[in-house]
mmCIF file of C-alpha atoms and ligand atoms in Angstrom:
data_model
loop_
_atom_site.group_PDB
_atom_site.id
_atom_site.type_symbol
_atom_site.label_atom_id
_atom_site.label_comp_id
_atom_site.label_asym_id
_atom_site.label_seq_id
_atom_site.Cartn_x
_atom_site.Cartn_y
_atom_site.Cartn_z
ATOM 1 C CA MET W 245 -5.356 13.994 -7.787
ATOM 2 C CA ILE W 246 -2.803 14.812 -5.099
ATOM 3 C CA PHE W 247 0.690 13.767 -6.122
ATOM 4 C CA ASN W 248 3.457 14.104 -3.553
ATOM 5 C CA THR W 249 6.702 12.302 -4.108
ATOM 6 C CA ARG W 250 10.252 12.490 -2.844
ATOM 7 C CA PHE W 251 13.851 11.636 -3.522
ATOM 8 C CA ALA W 252 15.674 10.428 -0.415
ATOM 9 C CA PRO W 253 19.387 9.878 -1.028
ATOM 10 C CA SER W 254 21.796 8.801 1.685
ATOM 11 C CA PRO W 255 24.625 11.376 1.715
ATOM 12 C CA THR W 256 27.257 8.690 2.096
ATOM 13 C CA GLY W 257 28.762 8.998 -1.360
ATOM 14 C CA PRO W 258 28.346 10.737 -4.702
ATOM 15 C CA LEU W 259 25.143 10.834 -6.710
ATOM 16 C CA HIS W 260 25.564 8.251 -9.434
ATOM 17 C CA LEU W 261 23.615 7.419 -12.581
ATOM 18 C CA GLY W 262 21.186 5.132 -10.759
ATOM 19 C CA HIS W 263 20.263 7.844 -8.270
ATOM 20 C CA ALA W 264 19.949 10.397 -11.038
ATOM 21 C CA TYR W 265 17.477 8.114 -12.804
ATOM 22 C CA SER W 266 15.347 7.781 -9.635
ATOM 23 C CA ALA W 267 15.400 11.508 -9.025
ATOM 24 C CA LEU W 268 14.592 12.425 -12.650
ATOM 25 C CA LEU W 269 11.701 9.938 -12.819
ATOM 26 C CA ALA W 270 10.139 11.145 -9.578
ATOM 27 C CA HIS W 271 10.732 14.796 -10.412
ATOM 28 C CA ASP W 272 9.311 14.530 -13.947
ATOM 29 C CA ARG W 273 6.228 12.706 -12.716
ATOM 30 C CA ALA W 274 5.604 15.245 -9.962
ATOM 31 C CA ARG W 275 5.931 18.164 -12.348
ATOM 32 C CA ALA W 276 3.684 16.507 -14.941
ATOM 33 C CA ALA W 277 1.035 15.900 -12.263
ATOM 34 C CA ASN W 278 1.346 19.411 -10.860
ATOM 35 C CA GLY W 279 2.407 17.791 -7.622
ATOM 36 C CA GLN W 280 5.149 18.226 -5.073
ATOM 37 C CA PHE W 281 8.670 16.867 -5.261
ATOM 38 C CA TYR W 282 10.558 16.820 -1.977
ATOM 39 C CA LEU W 283 14.224 16.269 -1.260
ATOM 40 C CA ARG W 284 15.096 14.408 1.894
ATOM 41 C CA MET W 285 18.510 13.446 3.249
ATOM 42 C CA ASP W 286 18.569 9.894 4.629
ATOM 43 C CA ASP W 287 21.333 10.781 7.043
ATOM 44 C CA ILE W 288 20.161 8.831 10.072
ATOM 45 C CA ASP W 289 23.468 6.986 10.088
ATOM 46 C CA GLN W 290 25.632 9.869 11.208
ATOM 47 C CA SER W 291 28.698 7.662 11.254
ATOM 48 C CA ARG W 292 28.508 7.480 7.458
ATOM 49 C CA ALA W 293 26.668 10.638 6.359
ATOM 50 C CA ARG W 294 28.795 13.604 5.343
ATOM 51 C CA VAL W 295 27.746 17.213 4.799
ATOM 52 C CA HIS W 296 29.954 17.533 1.750
ATOM 53 C CA TRP W 297 28.128 14.630 0.091
ATOM 54 C CA ALA W 298 24.761 16.239 0.860
ATOM 55 C CA GLU W 299 26.006 19.465 -0.751
ATOM 56 C CA GLN W 300 27.398 17.675 -3.767
ATOM 57 C CA ILE W 301 24.117 15.777 -4.238
ATOM 58 C CA GLN W 302 22.115 19.015 -4.163
ATOM 59 C CA ASP W 303 24.498 20.612 -6.617
ATOM 60 C CA ASP W 304 24.273 17.650 -9.015
ATOM 61 C CA LEU W 305 20.460 17.606 -8.796
ATOM 62 C CA SER W 306 20.238 21.325 -9.579
ATOM 63 C CA TRP W 307 22.610 20.845 -12.502
ATOM 64 C CA LEU W 308 20.304 18.094 -13.797
ATOM 65 C CA GLY W 309 17.470 20.628 -13.819
ATOM 66 C CA ILE W 310 15.755 19.219 -10.757
ATOM 67 C CA SER W 311 14.073 21.626 -8.363
ATOM 68 C CA TRP W 312 12.482 20.624 -5.086
ATOM 69 C CA ASP W 313 9.614 22.049 -3.100
ATOM 70 C CA GLY W 314 9.931 23.362 0.431
ATOM 71 C CA PRO W 315 12.885 22.853 2.745
ATOM 72 C CA ILE W 316 15.145 19.809 2.603
ATOM 73 C CA TRP W 317 14.392 17.362 5.400
ATOM 74 C CA SER W 318 17.177 15.827 7.365
ATOM 75 C CA GLN W 319 16.584 12.557 9.194
ATOM 76 C CA HIS W 320 19.073 13.156 11.943
ATOM 77 C CA GLN W 321 16.890 16.008 13.183
ATOM 78 C CA ARG W 322 13.809 13.823 13.453
ATOM 79 C CA SER W 323 14.767 11.350 16.175
ATOM 80 C CA LYS W 324 11.830 12.418 18.340
ATOM 81 C CA GLU W 325 9.305 11.451 15.663
ATOM 82 C CA TYR W 326 10.966 8.075 15.096
ATOM 83 C CA ARG W 327 11.134 7.321 18.818
ATOM 84 C CA GLU W 328 7.425 8.057 19.183
ATOM 85 C CA ALA W 329 6.596 5.532 16.467
ATOM 86 C CA LEU W 330 8.965 3.007 18.013
ATOM 87 C CA GLN W 331 7.347 3.532 21.410
ATOM 88 C CA ARG W 332 3.914 2.868 19.941
ATOM 89 C CA LEU W 333 5.081 -0.431 18.456
ATOM 90 C CA TRP W 334 6.715 -1.318 21.730
ATOM 91 C CA ASP W 335 3.474 -0.552 23.594
ATOM 92 C CA MET W 336 1.750 -3.042 21.288
ATOM 93 C CA GLY W 337 4.209 -5.679 22.494
ATOM 94 C CA LEU W 338 5.741 -6.254 19.085
ATOM 95 C CA LEU W 339 9.390 -5.413 19.744
ATOM 96 C CA TYR W 340 12.343 -7.025 21.467
ATOM 97 C CA ALA W 341 15.911 -6.037 22.183
ATOM 98 C CA CYS W 342 18.699 -7.734 20.288
ATOM 99 C CA THR W 343 22.333 -7.638 21.268
ATOM 100 C CA CYS W 344 23.632 -9.919 18.521
ATOM 101 C CA THR W 345 26.524 -8.752 16.413
ATOM 102 C CA ARG W 346 26.592 -9.451 12.684
ATOM 103 C CA ALA W 347 28.932 -12.360 13.399
ATOM 104 C CA ASP W 348 26.492 -13.787 15.987
ATOM 105 C CA VAL W 349 23.649 -13.688 13.466
ATOM 106 C CA LYS W 350 25.805 -15.354 10.850
ATOM 107 C CA ALA W 351 26.970 -18.073 13.227
ATOM 108 C CA ALA W 352 23.452 -18.833 14.477
ATOM 109 C CA ALA W 353 22.049 -18.926 10.954
ATOM 110 C CA ASN W 354 24.871 -21.176 9.797
ATOM 111 C CA ALA W 355 24.416 -23.726 12.578
ATOM 112 C CA PRO W 356 24.394 -27.211 11.015
ATOM 113 C CA GLN W 357 20.770 -27.935 11.917
ATOM 114 C CA GLU W 358 19.622 -24.752 10.178
ATOM 115 C CA GLY W 359 20.550 -25.603 6.598
ATOM 116 C CA ALA W 360 21.589 -22.784 4.253
ATOM 117 C CA PRO W 361 20.705 -19.405 5.752
ATOM 118 C CA LEU W 362 17.705 -17.682 4.172
ATOM 119 C CA MET W 363 18.242 -14.200 2.842
ATOM 120 C CA GLY W 364 15.821 -11.301 3.223
ATOM 121 C CA PRO W 365 15.846 -7.583 2.375
ATOM 122 C CA ASP W 366 18.395 -6.896 5.134
ATOM 123 C CA GLY W 367 20.584 -9.926 4.534
ATOM 124 C CA ILE W 368 20.367 -13.119 6.581
ATOM 125 C CA ILE W 369 16.903 -13.713 8.048
ATOM 126 C CA TYR W 370 17.321 -13.267 11.778
ATOM 127 C CA PRO W 371 17.374 -16.705 13.429
ATOM 128 C CA GLY W 372 15.554 -15.443 16.525
ATOM 129 C CA THR W 373 18.296 -15.821 19.132
ATOM 130 C CA CYS W 374 17.057 -12.884 21.252
ATOM 131 C CA ARG W 375 13.343 -13.301 20.578
ATOM 132 C CA HIS W 376 12.575 -14.308 24.147
ATOM 133 C CA ARG W 377 14.062 -11.086 25.524
ATOM 134 C CA GLU W 378 11.347 -8.688 26.393
ATOM 135 C CA ILE W 379 12.433 -5.117 26.872
ATOM 136 C CA SER W 380 11.247 -3.408 29.968
ATOM 137 C CA ASN W 381 11.676 -0.053 28.351
ATOM 138 C CA LEU W 382 13.179 1.299 25.210
ATOM 139 C CA ASP W 383 16.767 2.307 25.594
ATOM 140 C CA SER W 384 19.405 2.913 23.031
ATOM 141 C CA ARG W 385 21.919 0.349 24.191
ATOM 142 C CA ALA W 386 20.602 -2.481 22.074
ATOM 143 C CA ALA W 387 19.111 -2.880 18.635
ATOM 144 C CA VAL W 388 15.339 -3.299 18.539
ATOM 145 C CA ARG W 389 13.684 -5.888 16.315
ATOM 146 C CA ILE W 390 10.093 -6.473 15.373
ATOM 147 C CA ASN W 391 8.606 -9.882 16.125
ATOM 148 C CA MET W 392 7.170 -10.623 12.700
ATOM 149 C CA LYS W 393 4.965 -13.480 13.805
ATOM 150 C CA ASN W 394 3.355 -11.384 16.521
ATOM 151 C CA ALA W 395 3.033 -8.417 14.193
ATOM 152 C CA MET W 396 1.086 -10.468 11.651
ATOM 153 C CA GLN W 397 -1.041 -11.865 14.436
ATOM 154 C CA HIS W 398 -1.698 -8.376 15.755
ATOM 155 C CA LEU W 399 -2.919 -7.236 12.338
ATOM 156 C CA ASP W 400 -5.022 -10.363 12.098
ATOM 157 C CA CYS W 401 -4.531 -10.433 8.370
ATOM 158 C CA ASP W 402 -3.227 -13.085 6.114
ATOM 159 C CA GLU W 403 -1.413 -10.942 3.612
ATOM 160 C CA ILE W 404 0.626 -7.774 3.265
ATOM 161 C CA SER W 405 0.183 -6.292 -0.175
ATOM 162 C CA PHE W 406 0.609 -3.136 -2.188
ATOM 163 C CA ILE W 407 -0.206 -1.861 -5.645
ATOM 164 C CA GLU W 408 2.594 -1.735 -8.191
ATOM 165 C CA GLY W 409 1.416 -0.305 -11.489
ATOM 166 C CA ARG W 410 -1.833 -2.167 -12.044
ATOM 167 C CA GLU W 411 -0.760 -5.233 -10.160
ATOM 168 C CA LYS W 412 -1.263 -6.186 -6.567
ATOM 169 C CA ILE W 413 1.803 -7.792 -5.021
ATOM 170 C CA GLY W 414 1.467 -9.637 -1.752
ATOM 171 C CA LYS W 415 3.204 -11.862 0.749
ATOM 172 C CA ASN W 416 1.213 -14.117 3.050
ATOM 173 C CA ARG W 417 1.845 -14.579 6.754
ATOM 174 C CA ASP W 418 4.347 -17.413 6.311
ATOM 175 C CA GLN W 419 6.226 -15.534 3.625
ATOM 176 C CA MET W 420 6.428 -12.459 5.855
ATOM 177 C CA ILE W 421 7.880 -14.604 8.625
ATOM 178 C CA ASN W 422 10.224 -16.707 6.472
ATOM 179 C CA GLU W 423 11.255 -14.258 3.752
ATOM 180 C CA ILE W 424 11.383 -11.009 5.749
ATOM 181 C CA GLY W 425 11.575 -12.001 9.407
ATOM 182 C CA ASP W 426 12.414 -9.988 12.496
ATOM 183 C CA VAL W 427 14.037 -6.937 10.937
ATOM 184 C CA VAL W 428 15.786 -4.217 12.915
ATOM 185 C CA LEU W 429 13.731 -1.074 13.565
ATOM 186 C CA ALA W 430 16.271 0.770 15.683
ATOM 187 C CA ARG W 431 19.984 0.248 15.860
ATOM 188 C CA LYS W 432 22.152 0.655 18.853
ATOM 189 C CA ASP W 433 22.675 4.398 19.419
ATOM 190 C CA MET W 434 20.437 5.244 16.474
ATOM 191 C CA ALA W 435 16.839 6.412 16.835
ATOM 192 C CA ALA W 436 15.558 4.289 13.984
ATOM 193 C CA SER W 437 16.625 2.037 11.181
ATOM 194 C CA TYR W 438 16.038 2.921 7.541
ATOM 195 C CA HIS W 439 12.705 1.064 7.492
ATOM 196 C CA LEU W 440 11.121 2.926 10.365
ATOM 197 C CA SER W 441 12.530 6.362 9.554
ATOM 198 C CA ILE W 442 11.435 6.254 5.931
ATOM 199 C CA VAL W 443 7.907 5.164 6.873
ATOM 200 C CA VAL W 444 7.526 7.963 9.414
ATOM 201 C CA ASP W 445 8.967 10.502 6.963
ATOM 202 C CA ASP W 446 6.645 9.405 4.157
ATOM 203 C CA LYS W 447 3.651 9.743 6.475
ATOM 204 C CA ASP W 448 4.687 13.147 7.848
ATOM 205 C CA GLN W 449 5.317 14.472 4.341
ATOM 206 C CA ASN W 450 2.024 13.110 3.091
ATOM 207 C CA ILE W 451 3.801 11.181 0.327
ATOM 208 C CA THR W 452 1.302 9.661 -2.101
ATOM 209 C CA HIS W 453 3.758 8.126 -4.590
ATOM 210 C CA VAL W 454 7.074 6.431 -3.894
ATOM 211 C CA ILE W 455 9.343 5.953 -6.889
ATOM 212 C CA ARG W 456 12.583 4.046 -6.294
ATOM 213 C CA GLY W 457 14.737 1.171 -7.516
ATOM 214 C CA GLU W 458 13.523 -2.404 -7.715
ATOM 215 C CA ASP W 459 16.230 -3.460 -5.262
ATOM 216 C CA LEU W 460 13.891 -2.071 -2.597
ATOM 217 C CA ARG W 461 10.765 -3.975 -3.655
ATOM 218 C CA ASP W 462 11.082 -6.544 -0.854
ATOM 219 C CA ALA W 463 11.728 -3.818 1.711
ATOM 220 C CA THR W 464 8.376 -2.337 0.709
ATOM 221 C CA PHE W 465 6.632 -5.240 2.445
ATOM 222 C CA ILE W 466 8.244 -4.112 5.700
ATOM 223 C CA HIS W 467 7.166 -0.542 5.045
ATOM 224 C CA VAL W 468 3.562 -1.513 4.313
ATOM 225 C CA LEU W 469 3.478 -3.685 7.428
ATOM 226 C CA LEU W 470 4.685 -0.743 9.544
ATOM 227 C CA GLN W 471 2.118 1.568 7.928
ATOM 228 C CA ARG W 472 -0.649 -0.842 8.812
ATOM 229 C CA LEU W 473 0.531 -1.282 12.392
ATOM 230 C CA LEU W 474 0.872 2.456 12.914
ATOM 231 C CA GLY W 475 -2.316 3.393 11.072
ATOM 232 C CA TYR W 476 -0.555 5.312 8.300
ATOM 233 C CA PRO W 477 -1.807 5.394 4.705
ATOM 234 C CA THR W 478 0.087 3.336 2.124
ATOM 235 C CA PRO W 479 1.366 5.292 -0.891
ATOM 236 C CA GLU W 480 1.420 3.920 -4.409
ATOM 237 C CA TYR W 481 4.766 2.308 -5.220
ATOM 238 C CA THR W 482 6.785 2.237 -8.420
ATOM 239 C CA HIS W 483 10.009 0.228 -8.387
ATOM 240 C CA HIS W 484 12.017 1.074 -11.458
ATOM 241 C CA LYS W 485 14.707 -0.917 -13.255
ATOM 242 C CA LEU W 486 18.237 -0.558 -11.994
ATOM 243 C CA ILE W 487 20.825 1.172 -14.093
ATOM 244 C CA ARG W 488 23.624 -1.235 -14.895
ATOM 245 C CA ASP W 489 27.080 -0.716 -16.275
ATOM 246 C CA GLU W 490 28.296 -1.921 -19.678
ATOM 247 C CA ASN W 491 28.878 -5.395 -18.263
ATOM 248 C CA GLY W 492 25.358 -5.664 -16.893
ATOM 249 C CA LYS W 493 26.656 -5.254 -13.375
ATOM 250 C CA ARG W 494 24.639 -3.252 -10.906
ATOM 251 C CA LEU W 495 26.159 0.123 -10.129
ATOM 252 C CA ALA W 496 27.611 0.110 -6.675
ATOM 253 C CA LYS W 497 27.409 3.145 -4.438
ATOM 254 C CA ARG W 498 31.158 3.527 -4.503
ATOM 255 C CA ASP W 499 31.442 3.195 -8.227
ATOM 256 C CA ASP W 500 32.806 6.708 -8.618
ATOM 257 C CA ALA W 501 33.346 6.235 -12.339
ATOM 258 C CA ARG W 502 29.570 6.518 -12.717
ATOM 259 C CA ALA W 503 29.245 9.511 -10.422
ATOM 260 C CA ILE W 504 27.394 12.437 -11.956
ATOM 261 C CA ALA W 505 30.285 14.652 -10.854
ATOM 262 C CA LYS W 506 32.614 12.606 -13.065
ATOM 263 C CA PHE W 507 30.310 12.945 -16.078
ATOM 264 C CA ARG W 508 30.153 16.704 -15.465
ATOM 265 C CA GLU W 509 33.927 16.878 -15.289
ATOM 266 C CA ASP W 510 34.136 15.050 -18.600
ATOM 267 C CA GLY W 511 31.874 17.639 -20.237
ATOM 268 C CA ALA W 512 28.561 15.737 -20.362
ATOM 269 C CA SER W 513 25.326 17.735 -20.423
ATOM 270 C CA PRO W 514 22.190 17.049 -18.375
ATOM 271 C CA LYS W 515 20.624 15.864 -21.622
ATOM 272 C CA ASP W 516 23.403 13.297 -22.047
ATOM 273 C CA ILE W 517 22.614 11.945 -18.590
ATOM 274 C CA ARG W 518 18.919 11.609 -19.482
ATOM 275 C CA MET W 519 19.900 9.720 -22.643
ATOM 276 C CA LEU W 520 22.245 7.446 -20.722
ATOM 277 C CA VAL W 521 19.509 6.328 -18.340
ATOM 278 C CA GLY W 522 16.990 5.978 -21.137
ATOM 279 C CA LEU W 523 14.789 9.001 -20.489
HETATM 280 N N1 LIG S 210 18.208 6.346 1.155
HETATM 281 C C1 LIG S 210 17.554 5.279 0.491
HETATM 282 C C2 LIG S 210 18.370 4.847 -0.706
HETATM 283 O O1 LIG S 210 19.040 5.686 -1.306
HETATM 284 C C3 LIG S 210 16.166 5.713 0.079
HETATM 285 C C4 LIG S 210 15.326 4.651 -0.458
HETATM 286 C C5 LIG S 210 13.887 5.100 -0.616
HETATM 287 O O2 LIG S 210 13.603 5.922 -1.487
HETATM 288 O O3 LIG S 210 13.069 4.650 0.152
HETATM 289 O O4 LIG S 210 18.409 3.701 -1.044
HETATM 290 ZN ZN1 ZN S 211 19.946 -10.977 18.958
#
């Protein structure tokens, strides 16, 4: 069996326990399967990515005993690939330009007739303010959203599903529209959003197994939808438990107290880290 997996951190902060758990799981499984383990920097958001974080992450991973195959991929060098995918979706008539700010989205979703705003993987489900705006061509001055209703119609299928362990998890057409909605595929001045870039990267790296935290399970429906629209294969997904702190609170990205660098400073060993995350 071919087994290609990856770890794709965003170099916007230190590697913390939760990341280390993801990386160790994926790495161990790849090595056990005689497969490939790739390291990829999710640095598409250049306003937040920092080279020193990328370096620190690599250093922490090496210290943990993690080795990766081939060169490290960097998303900010792959704009051309993302734009090509975006263009294909645009040619299918599934995209529209959106100029709403976060505040606009919030205000529209909070309008009295709307009831409580519904939340999806990216926050508030987009209320559709700009849906009527066709784009004559793709430019980078506006965000680009997918029209979920049209996308489901285009696929002519009633369900988006994927395999998790032995189980099939699915969302039907209405759930895709109401629980996921018109997510952003390219931000203003950015070639692609996380959803599109990660899907293109996984395809180009021939990833067969994606192993990541369960906070991303709902985002996987977006990724599978994009794979189907673009004709890419769908990998097998594993969404692991999240590592929580002593109070049961989810570890935040900026929770530097749980940064691997801090544990190293305090004299912990890689084995201690494995124990801490339950490996
Ligand atoms: N950069 C993303 C994160 O750290 C990657 C998620 C993924 O593996 O798809 O959350
Ligand atoms: Zn809009």
